[in-house]
């Protein structure tokens, strides 16, 4: 509560208008709204009065307060469309952002990718599972594991057809621990950390399927990501947090990096010039290891890269080039700069090959 989770810009000044994730691309906003996610939904569906929310302090407005009334008028009169339709920029690759805080999203994505490669694993199960993902007891995400339709599919949201045979509700962090084998599903159920509706016995089949995928060696991302996923929750104020998961996925797809670089890299992430986090990428171990810093005993970084949080995230998301990162005044490299350049060059590929 009270922590900024996301921001959107509604531009009704430039061209035909646009809505996109992030801060305004042109100049400063005329009006800025700050409110809780639930309150925003209630205002949009008409169950909450924005004026009352403003007067009570639940809705904070900076800038031109009168301009906010114009926005309300547009929302309350949807039939009065502008001459040109607004474009929604959130769907383009350039505007994509990785999930901010949900670790389980990455595991479900890995699960989906591996299942698409070996569809025969799911064809005999004929079950639909629905996962309800919580953070601090509040539902923040849900996933469907459909092993009944066709070759099976895993997607975000509730089942697209019919009801789930089994619904499981669990904290995001506990899902990760269970998927990594650090939390026994039966113990989680007995202690109330895993709640199940439907046929409880079917949950064992899902666990068996996941174990088959792990044993097959196809979930190549998990060994290098396990330390990150099992660690403390992501910091929602830093874009780089989940971007390091993407970095780990790219490393996992290039097992020869250890042989090519044979180096331990230390990443220091800054925000407005102040150090916020530290990460260790160990490319001297057999399959590579990525974890939060400082380096563990016996692990000695020899290349140190200091980079701004936004620069690192924009590079991972292909918004800026590696050369732009390295040439930035806020980026510092200590040690063999050529090794840093080689690493960044190798990691410019997408994790999905």
Coordinates of C-alpha atoms in Angstrom, one line a residue:
X1 CA 0.0 0.0 0.0
X2 CA 1.3 3.4 -0.9
X3 CA 4.1 2.1 -3.1
X4 CA 4.1 3.2 -6.7
X5 CA 3.6 0.1 -8.9
X6 CA 3.1 1.5 -12.3
X7 CA 2.4 4.7 -14.2
X8 CA 0.6 5.6 -17.5
X9 CA 0.5 8.7 -19.6
X10 CA -2.7 9.9 -21.4
X11 CA -1.6 12.4 -24.0
X12 CA -4.5 14.4 -25.4
X13 CA -2.2 17.2 -26.7
X14 CA 0.0 15.6 -29.4
X15 CA -1.3 14.2 -32.7
X16 CA -4.4 12.0 -32.4
X17 CA -3.7 11.3 -28.8
X18 CA -2.2 8.2 -27.2
X19 CA -2.1 6.1 -24.0
X20 CA 1.1 4.3 -23.0
X21 CA 2.9 2.9 -20.0
X22 CA 5.5 5.2 -18.4
X23 CA 6.0 8.9 -18.0
X24 CA 5.0 11.5 -20.7
X25 CA 7.3 11.4 -23.7
X26 CA 6.6 15.1 -24.6
X27 CA 7.3 17.7 -21.9
X28 CA 5.8 17.6 -18.4
X29 CA 2.2 16.5 -17.7
X30 CA -0.4 19.2 -17.1
X31 CA -2.0 17.1 -14.5
X32 CA -0.8 14.2 -12.4
X33 CA -3.0 11.7 -10.5
X34 CA -1.8 9.5 -7.6
X35 CA -4.2 6.9 -6.3
X36 CA -4.4 3.2 -5.3
X37 CA -5.1 0.6 -8.0
X38 CA -8.4 -0.4 -6.5
X39 CA -9.6 3.2 -6.3
X40 CA -8.7 3.7 -10.0
X41 CA -10.8 0.7 -11.0
X42 CA -13.8 2.0 -8.9
X43 CA -13.6 5.4 -10.4
X44 CA -13.5 4.0 -13.9
X45 CA -16.5 1.7 -13.4
X46 CA -18.5 4.4 -11.6
X47 CA -18.6 2.9 -8.1
X48 CA -16.4 5.7 -6.6
X49 CA -16.9 9.5 -6.9
X50 CA -13.6 11.1 -8.0
X51 CA -14.5 14.4 -6.4
X52 CA -15.2 12.7 -3.0
X53 CA -11.9 10.7 -3.4
X54 CA -10.1 14.0 -4.0
X55 CA -11.6 15.8 -1.0
X56 CA -10.9 12.8 1.3
X57 CA -7.2 12.7 0.2
X58 CA -7.5 9.3 -1.4
X59 CA -7.0 10.8 -4.9
X60 CA -4.1 13.3 -5.1
X61 CA -3.8 15.7 -8.0
X62 CA -0.9 18.0 -8.8
X63 CA -0.9 20.5 -11.6
X64 CA -4.1 21.9 -13.1
X65 CA -7.0 20.5 -11.0
X66 CA -9.6 22.0 -13.3
X67 CA -8.1 19.9 -16.2
X68 CA -9.0 16.8 -14.3
X69 CA -12.7 17.7 -14.6
X70 CA -12.4 17.7 -18.4
X71 CA -11.0 14.1 -18.3
X72 CA -14.0 13.1 -16.2
X73 CA -16.4 14.6 -18.7
X74 CA -14.7 12.5 -21.5
X75 CA -14.9 9.3 -19.5
X76 CA -18.6 9.8 -18.5
X77 CA -19.6 10.5 -22.1
X78 CA -18.0 7.7 -24.1
X79 CA -20.3 8.2 -27.1
X80 CA -18.7 11.6 -27.8
X81 CA -15.7 10.2 -29.5
X82 CA -12.9 12.5 -30.8
X83 CA -12.5 12.9 -34.5
X84 CA -9.5 10.5 -34.6
X85 CA -9.2 7.4 -32.6
X86 CA -6.4 7.2 -30.0
X87 CA -3.7 4.7 -30.4
X88 CA -2.7 2.5 -27.6
X89 CA 1.1 2.2 -27.6
X90 CA 1.4 -0.5 -24.9
X91 CA 1.3 -3.4 -27.4
X92 CA 4.5 -2.5 -29.3
X93 CA 7.8 -4.3 -28.5
X94 CA 9.5 -1.0 -27.8
X95 CA 7.1 -0.2 -24.9
X96 CA 7.1 -3.7 -23.3
X97 CA 8.2 -3.8 -19.7
X98 CA 9.0 -7.0 -17.8
X99 CA 6.8 -7.9 -14.8
X100 CA 7.7 -5.8 -11.8
X101 CA 7.3 -8.0 -8.8
X102 CA 5.8 -11.4 -9.7
X103 CA 8.5 -14.1 -9.6
X104 CA 6.0 -16.8 -10.4
X105 CA 5.3 -15.2 -13.8
X106 CA 8.8 -16.3 -14.9
X107 CA 8.3 -19.9 -13.8
X108 CA 4.9 -20.1 -15.6
X109 CA 6.5 -18.7 -18.7
X110 CA 9.2 -21.3 -18.6
X111 CA 6.6 -24.0 -17.9
X112 CA 4.7 -22.9 -21.0
X113 CA 7.7 -22.8 -23.3
X114 CA 8.8 -26.3 -22.2
X115 CA 5.3 -27.7 -22.5
X116 CA 5.1 -26.4 -26.1
X117 CA 8.3 -28.3 -26.9
X118 CA 7.0 -31.6 -25.4
X119 CA 3.2 -31.5 -25.8
X120 CA 3.0 -35.3 -25.4
X121 CA 3.7 -34.8 -21.7
X122 CA 0.3 -33.2 -21.2
X123 CA -1.9 -35.0 -23.7
X124 CA -2.7 -37.9 -21.3
X125 CA -3.7 -35.7 -18.3
X126 CA -7.0 -34.0 -19.5
X127 CA -7.1 -31.6 -16.6
X128 CA -7.5 -27.8 -16.3
X129 CA -5.7 -26.1 -13.4
X130 CA -6.2 -22.5 -12.3
X131 CA -3.5 -20.8 -10.2
X132 CA -4.5 -17.8 -8.0
X133 CA -1.3 -15.9 -7.2
X134 CA -1.2 -13.8 -4.0
X135 CA 1.1 -11.1 -2.6
X136 CA 0.7 -10.4 1.1
X137 CA -2.7 -12.2 1.0
X138 CA -4.0 -10.2 -2.0
X139 CA -4.7 -11.7 -5.4
X140 CA -2.3 -10.0 -7.9
X141 CA -2.2 -12.5 -10.8
X142 CA -3.7 -15.8 -12.0
X143 CA -2.6 -18.4 -14.5
X144 CA -4.4 -21.3 -16.3
X145 CA -2.6 -24.6 -17.0
X146 CA -4.9 -26.2 -19.6
X147 CA -3.9 -29.8 -20.2
X148 CA -7.3 -30.7 -21.6
X149 CA -7.6 -28.8 -24.8
X150 CA -5.4 -29.9 -27.8
X151 CA -1.7 -30.2 -27.0
X152 CA -2.2 -28.2 -23.8
X153 CA -1.5 -24.5 -23.1
X154 CA -0.5 -22.2 -20.2
X155 CA -1.6 -18.7 -20.2
X156 CA -2.3 -15.7 -17.9
X157 CA -5.8 -15.4 -16.7
X158 CA -8.8 -17.6 -15.9
X159 CA -9.8 -20.6 -18.0
X160 CA -11.0 -19.6 -21.5
X161 CA -13.6 -22.4 -21.7
X162 CA -15.4 -24.1 -18.9
X163 CA -14.3 -24.3 -15.3
X164 CA -11.0 -25.4 -13.8
X165 CA -10.9 -28.9 -12.4
X166 CA -8.6 -27.7 -9.7
X167 CA -8.0 -24.2 -8.3
X168 CA -4.9 -23.5 -6.3
X169 CA -4.3 -20.4 -4.3
X170 CA -0.8 -19.5 -3.1
X171 CA 1.6 -16.7 -2.3
X172 CA 4.0 -15.8 -5.1
X173 CA 7.1 -16.6 -3.1
X174 CA 5.7 -20.0 -2.0
X175 CA 5.0 -20.9 -5.6
X176 CA 8.6 -20.3 -6.4
X177 CA 9.8 -22.3 -3.5
X178 CA 7.6 -25.2 -4.4
X179 CA 8.6 -25.2 -8.1
X180 CA 12.3 -25.1 -7.1
X181 CA 11.7 -28.1 -4.8
X182 CA 12.4 -26.1 -1.6
X183 CA 8.8 -26.4 -0.3
X184 CA 6.9 -29.7 -0.2
X185 CA 3.4 -29.4 -1.8
X186 CA 1.8 -31.7 0.8
X187 CA 3.4 -29.8 3.7
X188 CA 2.3 -26.5 2.1
X189 CA -1.3 -27.8 1.9
X190 CA -1.3 -29.1 5.4
X191 CA 0.0 -25.8 6.8
X192 CA -2.4 -23.7 4.8
X193 CA 0.2 -22.1 2.5
X194 CA -1.5 -23.9 -0.4
X195 CA -5.3 -23.8 -0.7
X196 CA -7.0 -26.2 -3.1
X197 CA -10.5 -26.3 -4.5
X198 CA -11.6 -29.3 -6.5
X199 CA -9.9 -32.7 -6.8
X200 CA -6.9 -32.6 -4.5
X201 CA -5.4 -35.8 -6.0
X202 CA -5.1 -34.0 -9.4
X203 CA -2.5 -31.6 -8.0
X204 CA -0.1 -34.5 -7.7
X205 CA -0.3 -35.1 -11.5
X206 CA 0.7 -31.5 -12.1
X207 CA 3.6 -31.8 -9.8
X208 CA 4.7 -35.0 -11.6
X209 CA 4.5 -33.2 -14.9
X210 CA 6.7 -30.4 -13.6
X211 CA 9.2 -32.9 -12.3
X212 CA 9.3 -34.6 -15.6
X213 CA 10.1 -31.3 -17.3
X214 CA 12.9 -30.7 -14.8
X215 CA 14.4 -34.2 -15.2
X216 CA 14.3 -33.8 -19.0
X217 CA 16.8 -31.0 -18.6
X218 CA 14.7 -28.7 -20.8
X219 CA 14.2 -26.1 -18.1
X220 CA 17.7 -24.8 -18.7
X221 CA 16.9 -21.4 -17.2
X222 CA 16.2 -22.7 -13.7
X223 CA 19.7 -23.6 -12.5
X224 CA 21.1 -20.1 -13.1
X225 CA 17.9 -18.4 -11.9
X226 CA 17.2 -20.5 -8.8
X227 CA 19.3 -18.3 -6.5
X228 CA 17.4 -15.1 -7.7
X229 CA 14.0 -16.6 -7.5
X230 CA 14.5 -18.1 -4.1
X231 CA 15.9 -14.8 -2.8
X232 CA 14.0 -11.8 -1.3
X233 CA 11.2 -10.2 -3.3
X234 CA 12.0 -7.9 -6.2
X235 CA 12.2 -4.2 -5.4
X236 CA 9.3 -2.6 -7.3
X237 CA 11.1 0.8 -7.5
X238 CA 13.9 -0.7 -9.6
X239 CA 13.3 -1.7 -13.2
X240 CA 16.5 -3.7 -13.3
X241 CA 15.3 -6.2 -10.7
X242 CA 13.3 -8.4 -13.1
X243 CA 15.6 -7.5 -16.0
X244 CA 18.3 -9.6 -14.3
X245 CA 16.0 -12.6 -14.7
X246 CA 16.0 -11.9 -18.4
X247 CA 19.8 -11.6 -18.3
X248 CA 20.0 -15.0 -16.6
X249 CA 17.7 -16.6 -19.3
X250 CA 20.0 -15.3 -22.0
X251 CA 23.1 -16.7 -20.3
X252 CA 21.3 -20.1 -19.8
X253 CA 20.8 -20.2 -23.6
X254 CA 24.5 -19.8 -24.2
X255 CA 26.3 -22.5 -22.2
X256 CA 29.6 -21.8 -24.0
X257 CA 29.8 -18.4 -22.4
X258 CA 31.5 -19.9 -19.4
X259 CA 34.3 -21.3 -21.6
X260 CA 34.5 -18.1 -23.7
X261 CA 34.6 -15.6 -20.8
X262 CA 35.6 -17.6 -17.7
X263 CA 35.1 -14.4 -15.6
X264 CA 33.1 -13.3 -12.6
X265 CA 31.3 -10.0 -13.2
X266 CA 30.0 -7.7 -10.5
X267 CA 27.1 -5.4 -11.5
X268 CA 26.4 -2.4 -9.4
X269 CA 23.0 -0.8 -10.1
X270 CA 22.6 2.9 -9.3
X271 CA 19.5 5.1 -9.1
X272 CA 20.2 8.8 -9.7
X273 CA 23.9 8.2 -9.0
X274 CA 23.4 6.3 -5.7
X275 CA 24.1 2.6 -5.5
X276 CA 21.0 0.6 -4.9
X277 CA 21.8 -3.1 -5.6
X278 CA 24.6 -5.4 -6.5
X279 CA 24.5 -8.6 -8.6
X280 CA 27.1 -11.3 -9.3
X281 CA 27.3 -13.1 -12.6
X282 CA 29.7 -16.0 -12.1
X283 CA 30.8 -17.4 -15.5
X284 CA 33.5 -19.5 -13.9
X285 CA 31.2 -22.2 -12.5
X286 CA 30.1 -25.1 -14.7
X287 CA 26.8 -23.7 -15.9
X288 CA 27.1 -20.1 -14.6
X289 CA 25.5 -18.6 -11.6
X290 CA 23.6 -15.3 -11.1
X291 CA 22.8 -14.0 -7.6
X292 CA 22.6 -10.9 -5.5
X293 CA 25.8 -9.5 -4.2
X294 CA 28.1 -9.3 -2.4
X295 CA 30.0 -12.2 -3.9
X296 CA 30.1 -15.3 -1.7
X297 CA 33.3 -16.6 -0.1
X298 CA 35.7 -18.0 -2.7
X299 CA 34.0 -16.1 -5.6
X300 CA 36.2 -13.2 -6.7
X301 CA 34.8 -10.7 -9.3
X302 CA 37.5 -9.3 -11.7
X303 CA 35.2 -7.1 -13.8
X304 CA 33.1 -4.5 -12.2
X305 CA 30.2 -2.7 -14.1
X306 CA 28.4 0.2 -12.6
X307 CA 25.3 1.3 -14.5
X308 CA 22.1 3.3 -13.9
X309 CA 18.9 1.3 -13.3
X310 CA 17.0 2.8 -16.3
X311 CA 20.0 2.3 -18.6
X312 CA 20.3 -1.4 -17.7
X313 CA 16.6 -2.0 -18.1
X314 CA 16.4 -0.1 -21.4
X315 CA 19.4 -2.1 -22.7
X316 CA 17.8 -5.5 -21.7
X317 CA 14.5 -4.3 -23.4
X318 CA 16.3 -3.3 -26.6
X319 CA 15.5 0.3 -26.2
X320 CA 19.1 1.4 -26.3
X321 CA 22.2 -0.3 -27.6
X322 CA 25.2 -1.8 -25.7
X323 CA 27.4 1.0 -27.1
X324 CA 25.0 3.6 -25.6
X325 CA 25.2 1.9 -22.2
X326 CA 29.0 1.7 -22.2
X327 CA 29.5 5.2 -23.5
X328 CA 27.1 6.7 -20.9
X329 CA 28.7 9.1 -18.3
X330 CA 27.0 7.2 -15.6
X331 CA 28.4 3.8 -16.6
X332 CA 31.8 2.8 -15.2
X333 CA 33.8 -0.4 -15.9
X334 CA 36.7 -1.5 -13.8
X335 CA 38.9 -4.4 -14.9
X336 CA 39.2 -5.8 -18.4
X337 CA 36.8 -3.5 -20.4
X338 CA 37.1 -5.9 -23.4
X339 CA 35.5 -8.7 -21.3
X340 CA 32.6 -6.4 -20.3
X341 CA 32.1 -5.5 -24.0
X342 CA 32.1 -9.2 -25.0
X343 CA 29.6 -10.1 -22.3
X344 CA 27.2 -7.3 -23.3
X345 CA 27.6 -8.2 -27.0
X346 CA 26.7 -11.8 -26.3
X347 CA 23.7 -10.8 -24.2
X348 CA 22.1 -8.7 -26.8
X349 CA 20.1 -11.7 -28.1
X350 CA 16.6 -12.5 -26.9
X351 CA 16.1 -15.2 -24.3
X352 CA 13.6 -16.9 -26.6
X353 CA 15.6 -18.5 -29.4

